[in-house]
Coordinates of C-alpha atoms in Angstrom, one line a residue:
Chain A
X6 CA -25.2 -270.9 -17.7
X7 CA -27.6 -273.4 -15.8
X8 CA -25.6 -275.5 -13.4
X9 CA -22.6 -274.5 -13.4
X10 CA -21.6 -274.9 -10.1
X11 CA -22.1 -277.7 -7.2
X12 CA -21.2 -278.9 -3.7
X13 CA -20.6 -282.3 -3.7
X14 CA -20.2 -284.6 -0.3
X15 CA -18.6 -287.7 -1.1
X16 CA -18.6 -290.5 1.8
X17 CA -15.9 -292.5 3.2
X18 CA -16.3 -296.2 1.9
X19 CA -15.1 -299.7 3.4
X20 CA -13.6 -301.4 0.5
X21 CA -12.9 -305.7 0.8
X22 CA -15.7 -306.6 2.7
X23 CA -14.2 -308.8 5.1
X24 CA -14.6 -312.4 2.8
X25 CA -15.2 -309.9 -0.4
X26 CA -11.5 -308.9 -1.2
X27 CA -11.4 -307.0 -4.2
X28 CA -15.1 -307.2 -4.9
X29 CA -17.3 -306.4 -2.4
X30 CA -17.7 -302.5 -1.0
X31 CA -20.3 -300.3 1.0
X32 CA -20.8 -296.8 1.5
X33 CA -20.4 -294.9 4.5
X34 CA -22.9 -292.2 5.6
X35 CA -20.3 -290.3 7.4
X36 CA -17.7 -289.3 7.3
X37 CA -17.5 -287.2 3.6
X38 CA -15.3 -284.7 2.0
X39 CA -16.9 -281.6 0.9
X40 CA -16.2 -280.5 -2.7
X41 CA -17.5 -277.3 -4.5
X42 CA -17.4 -277.6 -8.2
X43 CA -17.6 -274.8 -10.8
X44 CA -17.9 -275.0 -14.6
X45 CA -15.0 -272.0 -16.2
X46 CA -14.7 -270.8 -19.7
X47 CA -11.5 -271.9 -19.6
X48 CA -10.3 -275.3 -20.5
X49 CA -8.0 -275.7 -17.2
X50 CA -8.5 -277.3 -14.0
X51 CA -7.7 -275.3 -11.0
X52 CA -7.7 -276.6 -7.4
X53 CA -7.8 -274.9 -3.9
X54 CA -7.8 -276.8 -0.8
X55 CA -9.9 -275.7 2.1
X56 CA -8.2 -278.4 4.3
X57 CA -4.8 -278.8 6.4
X58 CA -3.9 -281.9 4.2
X59 CA -1.3 -280.2 2.0
X60 CA -2.9 -282.7 -1.2
X61 CA -1.0 -281.3 -4.3
X62 CA -2.9 -278.7 -6.3
X63 CA -1.6 -279.5 -9.5
X64 CA -4.3 -281.3 -11.6
X65 CA -1.8 -283.8 -12.8
X66 CA -0.9 -284.8 -9.4
X67 CA -4.4 -284.4 -7.9
X68 CA -6.8 -287.6 -7.5
X69 CA -10.0 -285.0 -8.4
X70 CA -8.0 -282.9 -10.4
X71 CA -7.1 -286.0 -13.0
X72 CA -10.7 -287.5 -13.0
X73 CA -11.6 -283.5 -14.0
X74 CA -9.2 -283.6 -16.9
X75 CA -10.2 -286.6 -18.0
X76 CA -14.1 -285.3 -18.3
X77 CA -12.9 -282.3 -20.1
X78 CA -12.0 -284.3 -22.9
X79 CA -15.5 -285.2 -23.7
X80 CA -16.2 -281.4 -23.9
X81 CA -15.5 -278.9 -26.8
X82 CA -12.4 -278.1 -25.4
X83 CA -13.7 -274.5 -24.2
X84 CA -14.2 -275.5 -20.6
X85 CA -12.7 -276.5 -17.3
X86 CA -13.2 -276.7 -13.6
X87 CA -12.5 -274.9 -10.7
X88 CA -12.7 -276.9 -7.3
X89 CA -12.0 -276.1 -3.9
X90 CA -11.6 -279.4 -1.7
X91 CA -12.5 -279.4 2.2
X92 CA -11.3 -283.0 2.7
X93 CA -12.8 -284.6 6.1
X94 CA -11.7 -288.0 5.4
X95 CA -8.0 -288.6 6.3
X96 CA -6.1 -289.4 3.4
X97 CA -4.2 -293.0 4.4
X98 CA -7.0 -294.0 6.9
X99 CA -8.2 -296.9 4.9
X100 CA -11.9 -295.7 4.1
X101 CA -11.4 -294.7 0.4
X102 CA -10.5 -290.9 0.8
X103 CA -9.1 -291.0 -2.4
X104 CA -11.9 -292.4 -4.1
X105 CA -13.9 -290.2 -2.3
X106 CA -12.2 -287.6 -4.4
X107 CA -12.5 -289.2 -7.6
X108 CA -16.1 -290.3 -7.3
X109 CA -17.1 -286.7 -6.4
X110 CA -15.1 -285.4 -9.1
X111 CA -16.7 -287.5 -11.4
X112 CA -20.2 -287.1 -10.1
X113 CA -19.7 -283.0 -9.9
X114 CA -18.4 -283.2 -13.9
X115 CA -21.4 -285.1 -14.8
X116 CA -23.5 -283.1 -13.2
X117 CA -22.0 -279.7 -14.4
X118 CA -22.1 -280.9 -18.1
X119 CA -25.4 -282.0 -18.3
X120 CA -25.4 -285.6 -17.2
X121 CA -23.1 -286.9 -20.3
X122 CA -21.6 -289.8 -18.6
X123 CA -23.8 -293.0 -17.7
X124 CA -23.2 -294.9 -14.4
X125 CA -20.2 -297.2 -15.6
X126 CA -18.7 -294.1 -17.7
X127 CA -19.1 -292.4 -14.1
X128 CA -17.2 -295.2 -12.7
X129 CA -14.6 -295.6 -15.5
X130 CA -14.0 -291.8 -15.3
X131 CA -13.3 -292.1 -11.3
X132 CA -10.9 -295.0 -11.7
X133 CA -8.6 -292.3 -13.1
X134 CA -8.4 -291.0 -9.9
X135 CA -7.9 -294.2 -7.9
X136 CA -5.3 -295.3 -11.1
X137 CA -3.2 -291.7 -9.7
X138 CA -4.1 -292.8 -5.9
X139 CA -3.1 -296.5 -6.0
X140 CA -1.3 -297.6 -9.1
X141 CA -4.1 -299.8 -10.1
X142 CA -7.3 -298.7 -11.7
X143 CA -9.7 -300.2 -9.1
X144 CA -13.5 -299.8 -8.4
X145 CA -14.0 -301.1 -4.8
X146 CA -14.2 -298.1 -3.3
X147 CA -15.2 -296.0 -6.3
X148 CA -18.8 -297.9 -7.1
X149 CA -20.0 -297.8 -3.4
X150 CA -19.0 -294.0 -3.3
X151 CA -20.6 -293.2 -6.1
X152 CA -23.9 -295.8 -6.0
X153 CA -24.3 -296.0 -2.1
X154 CA -25.2 -299.0 -0.5
X155 CA -23.2 -302.5 -0.9
X156 CA -21.6 -303.1 -4.5
X157 CA -20.5 -305.8 -5.9
X158 CA -17.6 -305.8 -8.6
X159 CA -17.9 -308.9 -10.4
X160 CA -15.2 -307.8 -12.7
X161 CA -13.0 -304.7 -13.9
X162 CA -12.3 -305.8 -17.6
X163 CA -14.8 -305.4 -18.6
X164 CA -16.4 -303.2 -15.9
X165 CA -19.4 -305.2 -14.2
X166 CA -20.5 -303.5 -11.1
X167 CA -23.7 -304.1 -9.3
X168 CA -25.9 -302.9 -6.2
X169 CA -26.7 -305.7 -3.6
X170 CA -29.6 -304.5 -1.1
X171 CA -28.4 -304.3 2.3
X172 CA -30.3 -303.9 5.5
X173 CA -30.1 -300.9 7.9
X174 CA -27.1 -301.5 9.4
X175 CA -24.8 -299.6 11.8
X176 CA -21.1 -299.5 11.2
X177 CA -18.4 -298.6 13.5
X178 CA -14.9 -297.6 12.2
X179 CA -11.9 -297.4 14.2
X180 CA -8.6 -295.4 12.7
X181 CA -5.6 -296.3 14.6
X182 CA -3.3 -293.5 13.6
X183 CA -0.6 -295.8 12.2
X184 CA 0.8 -295.9 8.7
X185 CA -0.1 -299.0 6.3
X186 CA 0.7 -298.4 2.7
X187 CA -1.6 -299.6 0.1
X188 CA 1.5 -301.1 -1.7
X189 CA 3.1 -302.9 1.2
X190 CA -0.5 -304.3 2.4
X191 CA -0.7 -305.4 -1.2
X192 CA 3.1 -307.3 -1.4
X193 CA 3.0 -309.1 1.6
X194 CA -0.1 -311.2 0.4
X195 CA 0.7 -314.3 -1.1
X196 CA 0.2 -315.0 -4.9
X197 CA -0.9 -318.5 -4.4
X198 CA -3.6 -319.6 -1.8
X199 CA -4.6 -322.9 -0.9
X200 CA -7.4 -324.3 -2.8
X201 CA -9.3 -325.2 0.5
X202 CA -9.1 -321.7 1.7
X203 CA -10.3 -320.3 -1.5
X204 CA -13.5 -322.5 -1.2
X205 CA -14.1 -321.5 2.3
X206 CA -13.8 -317.7 1.2
X207 CA -16.3 -318.3 -1.6
X208 CA -18.5 -320.5 0.3
X209 CA -18.4 -317.0 2.8
X210 CA -18.9 -314.7 -0.2
X211 CA -22.0 -316.5 -1.4
X212 CA -23.1 -316.6 2.5
X213 CA -22.7 -313.0 2.2
X214 CA -24.6 -311.9 -0.7
X215 CA -27.3 -314.4 0.3
X216 CA -27.4 -312.9 3.7
X217 CA -27.7 -309.2 2.4
X218 CA -30.6 -310.4 -0.3
X219 CA -32.6 -311.9 2.5
X220 CA -32.0 -309.7 5.3
X221 CA -30.5 -312.4 7.4
X222 CA -28.1 -310.6 10.1
X223 CA -26.8 -313.9 11.6
X224 CA -26.1 -315.2 8.1
X225 CA -24.4 -311.9 7.9
X226 CA -22.4 -312.3 10.8
X227 CA -20.9 -315.8 10.3
X228 CA -20.2 -314.8 6.7
X229 CA -17.8 -312.2 7.7
X230 CA -15.0 -314.3 7.8
X231 CA -11.8 -314.0 5.9
X232 CA -9.3 -317.0 5.9
X233 CA -7.4 -315.4 3.2
X234 CA -6.2 -311.7 3.7
X235 CA -6.9 -311.3 6.9
X236 CA -4.8 -313.2 8.4
X237 CA -1.7 -312.0 6.8
X238 CA -2.4 -308.0 6.5
X239 CA -3.7 -307.8 10.4
X240 CA -0.1 -308.3 11.4
X241 CA 0.2 -304.9 10.1
X242 CA -2.6 -303.4 12.4
X243 CA -1.8 -303.3 16.2
X244 CA -4.7 -304.4 18.5
X245 CA -6.5 -305.9 15.3
X246 CA -7.2 -309.4 17.2
X247 CA -8.6 -307.8 20.4
X248 CA -10.6 -305.0 18.7
X249 CA -12.1 -308.3 16.4
X250 CA -12.9 -310.4 19.4
X251 CA -13.8 -307.7 21.7
X252 CA -16.3 -306.2 19.3
X253 CA -18.1 -309.4 18.7
X254 CA -18.3 -309.9 22.6
X255 CA -19.9 -306.5 22.6
X256 CA -22.9 -307.8 19.9
X257 CA -21.1 -306.9 16.9
X258 CA -22.0 -309.2 13.8
X259 CA -18.5 -309.2 12.4
X260 CA -16.3 -307.3 10.7
X261 CA -12.7 -306.9 9.7
X262 CA -9.8 -304.9 8.0
X263 CA -11.4 -301.7 6.0
X264 CA -9.7 -301.6 2.5
X265 CA -6.2 -302.2 3.3
X266 CA -6.2 -300.6 6.8
X267 CA -5.1 -299.6 8.8
X268 CA -8.9 -298.8 9.7
X269 CA -11.1 -301.3 10.9
X270 CA -15.0 -301.8 10.6
X271 CA -17.5 -303.4 12.5
X272 CA -20.9 -303.9 11.6
X273 CA -23.9 -303.9 14.0
X274 CA -28.0 -304.1 14.2
X275 CA -28.6 -301.3 16.2
X276 CA -27.1 -298.1 17.2
X277 CA -26.4 -299.2 21.1
X278 CA -24.5 -301.9 20.0
X279 CA -22.5 -300.0 17.4
X280 CA -21.8 -297.2 20.4
X281 CA -20.5 -300.3 22.7
X282 CA -18.3 -301.2 19.7
X283 CA -16.9 -297.9 19.8
X284 CA -16.6 -297.7 23.7
X285 CA -14.6 -300.9 23.2
X286 CA -12.2 -299.9 20.2
X287 CA -11.3 -296.5 22.1
X288 CA -10.7 -298.3 25.1
X289 CA -8.4 -300.8 23.2
X290 CA -6.1 -298.1 21.5
X291 CA -6.0 -295.8 24.8
X292 CA -4.9 -298.9 26.5
X293 CA -2.0 -299.7 23.7
X294 CA -1.4 -295.9 23.6
X295 CA -2.3 -295.1 20.0
X296 CA -4.2 -292.2 18.8
X297 CA -7.2 -293.1 17.0
X298 CA -10.3 -291.8 15.6
X299 CA -13.7 -293.8 15.9
X300 CA -16.9 -292.9 13.7
X301 CA -20.3 -294.4 14.5
X302 CA -22.4 -294.2 11.6
X303 CA -24.4 -296.1 9.3
X304 CA -24.3 -297.9 5.5
X305 CA -25.0 -294.7 3.1
X306 CA -27.8 -295.7 1.0
X307 CA -27.3 -292.5 -1.7
X308 CA -23.5 -292.4 -1.8
X309 CA -22.3 -289.2 -3.2
X310 CA -24.7 -286.3 -3.1
X311 CA -24.8 -283.6 -5.5
X312 CA -25.9 -280.3 -4.7
X313 CA -26.5 -277.5 -6.8
X314 CA -25.0 -274.4 -4.9
X315 CA -23.2 -271.2 -5.5
X316 CA -19.3 -271.8 -6.1
X317 CA -17.4 -269.8 -3.1
X318 CA -16.1 -266.5 -3.4
X319 CA -12.9 -267.4 -1.7
X320 CA -11.2 -269.0 -4.6
Chain B
X23 CA -48.5 -349.3 12.0
X24 CA -49.3 -346.2 9.8
X25 CA -46.9 -344.7 7.5
X26 CA -45.2 -348.1 7.0
X27 CA -44.5 -348.0 3.5
X28 CA -43.8 -345.1 1.0
X29 CA -42.0 -344.7 -2.4
X30 CA -39.6 -342.1 -3.0
X31 CA -38.5 -340.4 -5.9
X32 CA -34.8 -339.0 -5.9
X33 CA -33.5 -336.9 -8.6
X34 CA -30.7 -336.2 -10.1
X35 CA -28.5 -332.8 -9.1
X36 CA -25.9 -330.9 -10.8
X37 CA -23.1 -330.2 -8.0
X38 CA -20.0 -327.8 -8.5
X39 CA -22.1 -325.3 -10.1
X40 CA -19.2 -323.8 -12.2
X41 CA -17.9 -321.2 -10.7
X42 CA -19.3 -322.4 -7.2
X43 CA -17.0 -325.4 -6.5
X44 CA -17.9 -327.4 -3.5
X45 CA -20.5 -325.0 -2.7
X46 CA -23.6 -324.5 -5.0
X47 CA -25.8 -327.1 -6.8
X48 CA -28.9 -327.9 -7.9
X49 CA -31.5 -330.3 -8.2
X50 CA -33.0 -331.8 -11.5
X51 CA -36.6 -332.4 -12.1
X52 CA -35.6 -335.6 -13.9
X53 CA -34.2 -338.3 -14.1
X54 CA -34.9 -339.6 -10.7
X55 CA -34.3 -342.9 -9.0
X56 CA -37.7 -344.8 -7.5
X57 CA -36.9 -346.4 -4.1
X58 CA -39.6 -348.2 -2.2
X59 CA -39.2 -348.3 1.6
X60 CA -40.7 -350.1 4.1
X61 CA -40.4 -350.2 8.0
X62 CA -40.4 -353.6 9.4
X63 CA -40.6 -355.1 12.7
X64 CA -37.0 -356.5 12.7
X65 CA -33.4 -354.3 13.4
X66 CA -32.1 -354.8 10.0
X67 CA -32.1 -353.5 6.8
X68 CA -32.8 -355.8 3.6
X69 CA -32.0 -354.4 0.0
X70 CA -33.4 -355.6 -3.3
X71 CA -32.2 -354.1 -6.6
X72 CA -34.7 -353.6 -9.2
X73 CA -32.1 -352.6 -11.7
X74 CA -29.4 -353.9 -13.5
X75 CA -26.7 -352.0 -12.2
X76 CA -25.6 -354.9 -9.8
X77 CA -25.1 -352.4 -6.5
X78 CA -24.4 -354.1 -3.5
X79 CA -27.3 -355.4 -1.4
X80 CA -25.1 -355.8 1.7
X81 CA -26.2 -352.7 3.6
X82 CA -23.2 -351.5 5.3
X83 CA -21.5 -351.5 1.5
X84 CA -24.8 -349.9 0.0
X85 CA -25.2 -345.9 -0.1
X86 CA -28.9 -346.3 0.7
X87 CA -28.0 -349.1 3.3
X88 CA -25.6 -347.5 5.6
X89 CA -28.4 -344.3 5.8
X90 CA -31.1 -346.1 6.9
X91 CA -28.6 -348.1 9.4
X92 CA -27.8 -344.8 10.7
X93 CA -31.3 -343.8 10.8
X94 CA -31.9 -347.2 12.6
X95 CA -29.9 -345.8 15.7
X96 CA -32.4 -343.3 16.4
X97 CA -34.7 -346.1 17.2
X98 CA -35.4 -348.3 20.1
X99 CA -33.8 -351.0 18.3
X100 CA -36.9 -353.3 17.4
X101 CA -37.5 -351.6 13.7
X102 CA -35.4 -351.9 10.6
X103 CA -36.2 -351.3 6.9
X104 CA -36.6 -353.0 3.6
X105 CA -35.9 -351.4 0.5
X106 CA -36.2 -351.8 -3.4
X107 CA -34.3 -349.5 -4.9
X108 CA -34.8 -349.0 -9.2
X109 CA -32.0 -346.6 -9.8
X110 CA -32.7 -344.5 -12.8
X111 CA -29.6 -342.5 -12.4
X112 CA -26.4 -344.0 -13.8
X113 CA -23.9 -344.7 -11.4
X114 CA -20.7 -342.6 -12.0
X115 CA -22.3 -340.3 -14.2
X116 CA -21.7 -337.2 -12.3
X117 CA -25.5 -336.3 -11.6
X118 CA -25.2 -337.3 -8.3
X119 CA -26.4 -341.2 -8.5
X120 CA -25.3 -341.9 -5.1
X121 CA -26.7 -338.7 -3.8
X122 CA -29.9 -339.6 -4.8
X123 CA -29.8 -343.0 -2.8
X124 CA -28.8 -341.2 0.0
X125 CA -31.3 -338.4 0.1
X126 CA -34.1 -340.9 -0.8
X127 CA -33.3 -343.2 1.9
X128 CA -32.7 -340.5 4.5
X129 CA -36.2 -338.8 3.4
X130 CA -37.9 -342.3 3.5
X131 CA -36.2 -343.2 7.0
X132 CA -37.6 -339.4 8.3
X133 CA -40.9 -340.1 6.9
X134 CA -41.4 -343.8 8.2
X135 CA -40.1 -342.9 11.6
X136 CA -42.5 -340.1 12.0
X137 CA -40.4 -336.9 11.2
X138 CA -37.7 -337.4 13.7
X139 CA -34.9 -335.2 11.8
X140 CA -34.9 -332.1 11.0
X141 CA -33.7 -330.6 7.8
X142 CA -29.9 -330.5 8.9
X143 CA -30.3 -333.8 10.2
X144 CA -31.4 -335.3 7.0
X145 CA -28.7 -333.7 5.6
X146 CA -26.3 -335.0 7.7
X147 CA -27.8 -338.4 7.7
X148 CA -27.7 -338.9 4.0
X149 CA -24.1 -337.8 4.2
X150 CA -23.3 -341.2 5.6
X151 CA -24.1 -342.4 2.2
X152 CA -21.9 -339.8 0.3
X153 CA -19.0 -340.9 2.7
X154 CA -19.5 -344.5 1.8
X155 CA -19.7 -343.6 -2.1
X156 CA -17.0 -340.8 -2.4
X157 CA -14.9 -341.3 0.6
X158 CA -15.9 -337.9 2.1
X159 CA -18.7 -336.4 3.4
X160 CA -19.8 -333.7 1.1
X161 CA -23.4 -332.4 0.9
X162 CA -23.4 -330.3 -2.5
X163 CA -25.3 -333.2 -4.3
X164 CA -27.4 -334.0 -1.0
X165 CA -28.7 -330.7 0.0
X166 CA -30.4 -330.0 -3.4
X167 CA -31.6 -333.6 -3.9
X168 CA -33.3 -333.2 -0.4
X169 CA -34.3 -329.3 -0.6
X170 CA -34.7 -329.1 -4.3
X171 CA -33.9 -325.8 -6.1
X172 CA -30.3 -324.3 -6.1
X173 CA -28.7 -324.4 -2.9
X174 CA -25.8 -323.3 -1.0
X175 CA -23.2 -325.2 1.3
X176 CA -21.4 -322.4 2.8
X177 CA -19.7 -324.7 5.3
X178 CA -19.7 -328.5 6.3
X179 CA -18.0 -328.0 9.8
X180 CA -20.6 -326.5 11.4
X181 CA -23.4 -327.7 8.4
X182 CA -24.8 -324.5 7.0
X183 CA -26.6 -325.1 3.7
X184 CA -28.8 -322.1 2.1
X185 CA -31.7 -322.6 -0.5
X186 CA -31.4 -319.8 -3.2
X187 CA -34.1 -319.1 -5.1
X188 CA -33.6 -319.5 -8.7
X189 CA -35.4 -318.3 -12.2
X190 CA -37.4 -321.1 -14.0
X191 CA -34.1 -322.6 -15.9
X192 CA -34.2 -325.3 -18.1
X193 CA -31.0 -327.7 -17.8
X194 CA -29.5 -329.8 -21.1
X195 CA -27.1 -333.0 -19.5
X196 CA -25.2 -334.8 -21.9
X197 CA -23.5 -338.1 -20.2
X198 CA -21.0 -339.1 -22.4
X199 CA -20.2 -342.5 -21.6
X200 CA -16.9 -342.6 -20.5
X201 CA -15.4 -343.0 -17.0
X202 CA -14.2 -340.2 -14.7
X203 CA -13.3 -341.4 -11.1
X204 CA -14.1 -338.7 -8.7
X205 CA -11.1 -339.6 -7.0
X206 CA -9.2 -338.8 -9.8
X207 CA -11.0 -336.2 -10.6
X208 CA -10.0 -334.8 -7.1
X209 CA -6.7 -335.7 -7.7
X210 CA -5.4 -333.7 -10.5
X211 CA -6.7 -330.3 -8.6
X212 CA -3.9 -328.0 -7.8
X213 CA -3.6 -327.7 -4.2
X214 CA -2.8 -324.2 -4.3
X215 CA -4.4 -321.5 -7.1
X216 CA -3.5 -318.1 -7.9
X217 CA -4.8 -315.2 -5.5
X218 CA -6.2 -313.7 -8.6
X219 CA -7.6 -316.1 -10.1
X220 CA -9.7 -317.2 -6.8
X221 CA -10.7 -313.4 -7.0
X222 CA -12.3 -313.7 -10.5
X223 CA -14.1 -316.9 -9.2
X224 CA -15.3 -315.3 -6.0
X225 CA -16.6 -312.3 -8.1
X226 CA -18.4 -314.8 -10.2
X227 CA -19.9 -316.6 -7.4
X228 CA -21.2 -313.2 -6.1
X229 CA -22.7 -312.5 -9.7
X230 CA -24.2 -316.1 -10.0
X231 CA -26.0 -315.4 -6.4
X232 CA -27.0 -312.0 -7.2
X233 CA -28.4 -313.4 -10.4
X234 CA -30.0 -316.2 -9.1
X235 CA -31.9 -313.2 -6.5
X236 CA -32.5 -310.8 -9.1
X237 CA -33.7 -313.2 -11.5
X238 CA -31.4 -311.9 -14.1
X239 CA -30.7 -314.3 -16.7
X240 CA -28.1 -312.4 -18.6
X241 CA -26.0 -312.0 -15.1
X242 CA -26.2 -315.8 -14.9
X243 CA -24.9 -316.3 -17.8
X244 CA -21.6 -313.9 -17.5
X245 CA -21.4 -315.2 -14.0
X246 CA -21.2 -319.0 -15.2
X247 CA -17.5 -319.3 -15.7
X248 CA -14.8 -321.1 -13.9
X249 CA -10.9 -320.1 -14.1
X250 CA -9.8 -322.7 -11.1
X251 CA -11.4 -326.3 -11.6
X252 CA -13.0 -326.6 -15.0
X253 CA -9.8 -325.7 -17.0
X254 CA -8.0 -328.7 -15.4
X255 CA -10.7 -331.1 -15.3
X256 CA -12.3 -330.7 -18.6
X257 CA -9.0 -332.4 -20.3
X258 CA -10.4 -335.9 -18.5
X259 CA -14.1 -334.8 -21.0
X260 CA -13.5 -335.4 -24.6
X261 CA -15.6 -333.3 -26.5
X262 CA -15.9 -330.5 -23.4
X263 CA -15.1 -327.4 -25.2
X264 CA -16.7 -328.1 -28.1
X265 CA -20.1 -329.0 -26.2
X266 CA -19.6 -325.6 -24.2
X267 CA -18.8 -323.4 -27.4
X268 CA -21.8 -325.0 -29.4
X269 CA -23.9 -324.7 -26.5
X270 CA -23.5 -321.1 -26.0
X271 CA -23.9 -320.3 -29.7
X272 CA -27.1 -322.3 -29.5
X273 CA -28.4 -319.9 -26.8
X274 CA -27.4 -321.3 -23.6
X275 CA -26.7 -319.1 -20.6
X276 CA -23.8 -321.0 -19.7
X277 CA -23.0 -324.5 -18.3
X278 CA -20.0 -326.8 -17.2
X279 CA -18.8 -329.9 -15.6
X280 CA -21.4 -331.4 -13.8
X281 CA -20.3 -332.5 -10.2
X282 CA -16.8 -334.1 -11.1
X283 CA -17.8 -335.2 -14.7
X284 CA -18.1 -336.6 -16.9
X285 CA -21.6 -335.1 -17.7
X286 CA -21.9 -331.7 -18.8
X287 CA -24.8 -329.3 -18.0
X288 CA -26.0 -326.1 -19.8
X289 CA -28.7 -323.7 -18.4
X290 CA -31.2 -322.2 -20.9
X291 CA -33.8 -319.9 -20.5
X292 CA -36.7 -321.4 -22.6
X293 CA -37.4 -325.4 -23.7
X294 CA -36.4 -324.5 -27.2
X295 CA -33.1 -323.5 -26.8
X296 CA -32.6 -326.5 -24.4
X297 CA -33.8 -328.4 -27.0
X298 CA -31.6 -326.9 -29.3
X299 CA -28.4 -327.5 -27.1
X300 CA -29.3 -331.0 -26.7
X301 CA -29.5 -331.7 -30.3
X302 CA -25.5 -329.7 -30.4
X303 CA -24.5 -332.0 -27.9
X304 CA -26.0 -335.3 -29.7
X305 CA -24.1 -333.9 -32.8
X306 CA -20.8 -333.6 -31.1
X307 CA -20.9 -337.0 -29.5
X308 CA -21.8 -338.6 -32.6
X309 CA -19.3 -336.9 -34.3
X310 CA -16.8 -338.3 -31.9
X311 CA -18.5 -341.9 -31.7
X312 CA -18.8 -341.7 -27.8
X313 CA -22.2 -343.3 -26.5
X314 CA -24.1 -340.6 -24.9
X315 CA -27.3 -339.7 -23.1
X316 CA -28.9 -336.4 -23.3
X317 CA -31.5 -335.3 -21.3
X318 CA -33.5 -331.5 -21.2
X319 CA -35.1 -331.2 -18.0
X320 CA -36.0 -328.3 -15.6
X321 CA -34.4 -327.2 -12.0
X322 CA -36.3 -329.4 -9.6
X323 CA -38.2 -327.2 -7.4
X324 CA -38.8 -329.6 -5.0
X325 CA -36.5 -332.1 -4.6
X326 CA -37.0 -335.9 -3.2
X327 CA -40.6 -336.6 -3.1
X328 CA -41.8 -339.0 -0.5
X329 CA -45.3 -340.3 -1.7
X330 CA -47.4 -342.9 0.8
X331 CA -47.7 -346.3 -0.7
X332 CA -47.9 -349.8 -0.4
X333 CA -44.7 -351.9 -0.6
X334 CA -44.4 -354.2 -3.8
X335 CA -44.9 -357.8 -2.9
X336 CA -41.8 -358.6 -5.2
X337 CA -39.2 -358.9 -2.1

């Protein structure tokens, strides 16, 4: 059988792009999970973990698993998948760890089944994984992970996803090792917001989109302001205000909470600044005494990469 | 003295571009006010009305007058202005009648004083007129009137105005002759809005801006949805729902309340559709028995036009 195995690189993503809560996300160039996926002649999904996260290997309880099970529904019922997962994006870090698994599984299934899913179907497929992970079918990590670059989720029902061009920006991400549950981060949000804040927010969103289209870094910088979600959620992240203030002082265009946290991301125009921002972040969390990881990377233009390859013999 | 008189054409504008409440506006090619403005050797503002609207001629109480008085503050105190106003945009129609006077006066003063005001200063200057007319300094009619095309007011304090490219769209406007006071239209708005509606709104705003940049008419159409302001304000405009429904059925991309009403605007891809929409609007208001005006025009690319010219002898 042709194309019966592949390797997928599934990058981390930043959802809730500051003012773009629930609608804007971007793909990172790194870190990324590595998954080996193989089409097999049995209608089952078999999962093997190559990492130490101890994620469930029951396909019904595994983010990649439920996506592959869903993909199997589009086959003649005689085939299934074996998957070996080397997760490098720490679960719970807020940079789309579960979306990486879901999007990677959708991309692999599509490749191995002969490109039977179009762009939106791949997104829909991957959203089954996010539903398992987060309880809701959202696409703000899935879409940038699958498509790369910056993506706009204009609407979920019906699905309306758009790619937004973006400058070659550097991204510095710090993951302070504190637990912020997505469900908690959702629960503390107000269900009603002042109209005047909402207007400010959508002015910034329109400014941010315009800045991306016009390659206007200053405009991007001054539009990266969130008056609705960040003031509430940032309380859950120790050191947040200091990271933001000092990152900007170090030259970052701006940034904020990645997804629902605890990771914080900052955009910079060049690597030198992104490195300075990384140093600032490190210093702050060393000062507070919180374990942390810092990544300096770029916006990932491509998103998930599918590479034809042999399935490893270890499974 | 060179450049001592000019004629300005000041177009109508559509503010609150459906989902873009308080931030997005566009200039119409027509209708437009015509103002004759002359620099004089006395530090006063003299106003003459060439129309029948009986607007105040006391410069302190006239929208164009306060703008010219403000502009005089930047002179050596020896000059003033004479202005003759032929208002063709009906006051209270919701297509930026007062903004046309304010923007036109700012553009004329700038021209006659030798281009001493930069783009943002002209906007700030004109905002003094809007303050007199509406009680608040807003720029969502001023900016498109001065700059033409589609404009984004990302922020008022500090002023941050951006021009958004847009396709060559046709605009059909109906002005049903009912009174909707801007202050009333503001008062009935809720001060708090559901977060989920705000998210939907900013998804649409991001979609609309993307549609304008990508010349994607379908995207523009499906983004022209306002879940926050229109459901409330449209109650003040008889026939609104019917106009919207039938205009879309006639092929309009979409549209909504112009400014705070009562005018309704619809965008179309071509003149044939825009004319069909006009016919639909006419039929609806004839059916209800409400006097109305309908305009078929385009998005005005240029905004205010300043034409050097003699001051008429009539004043």
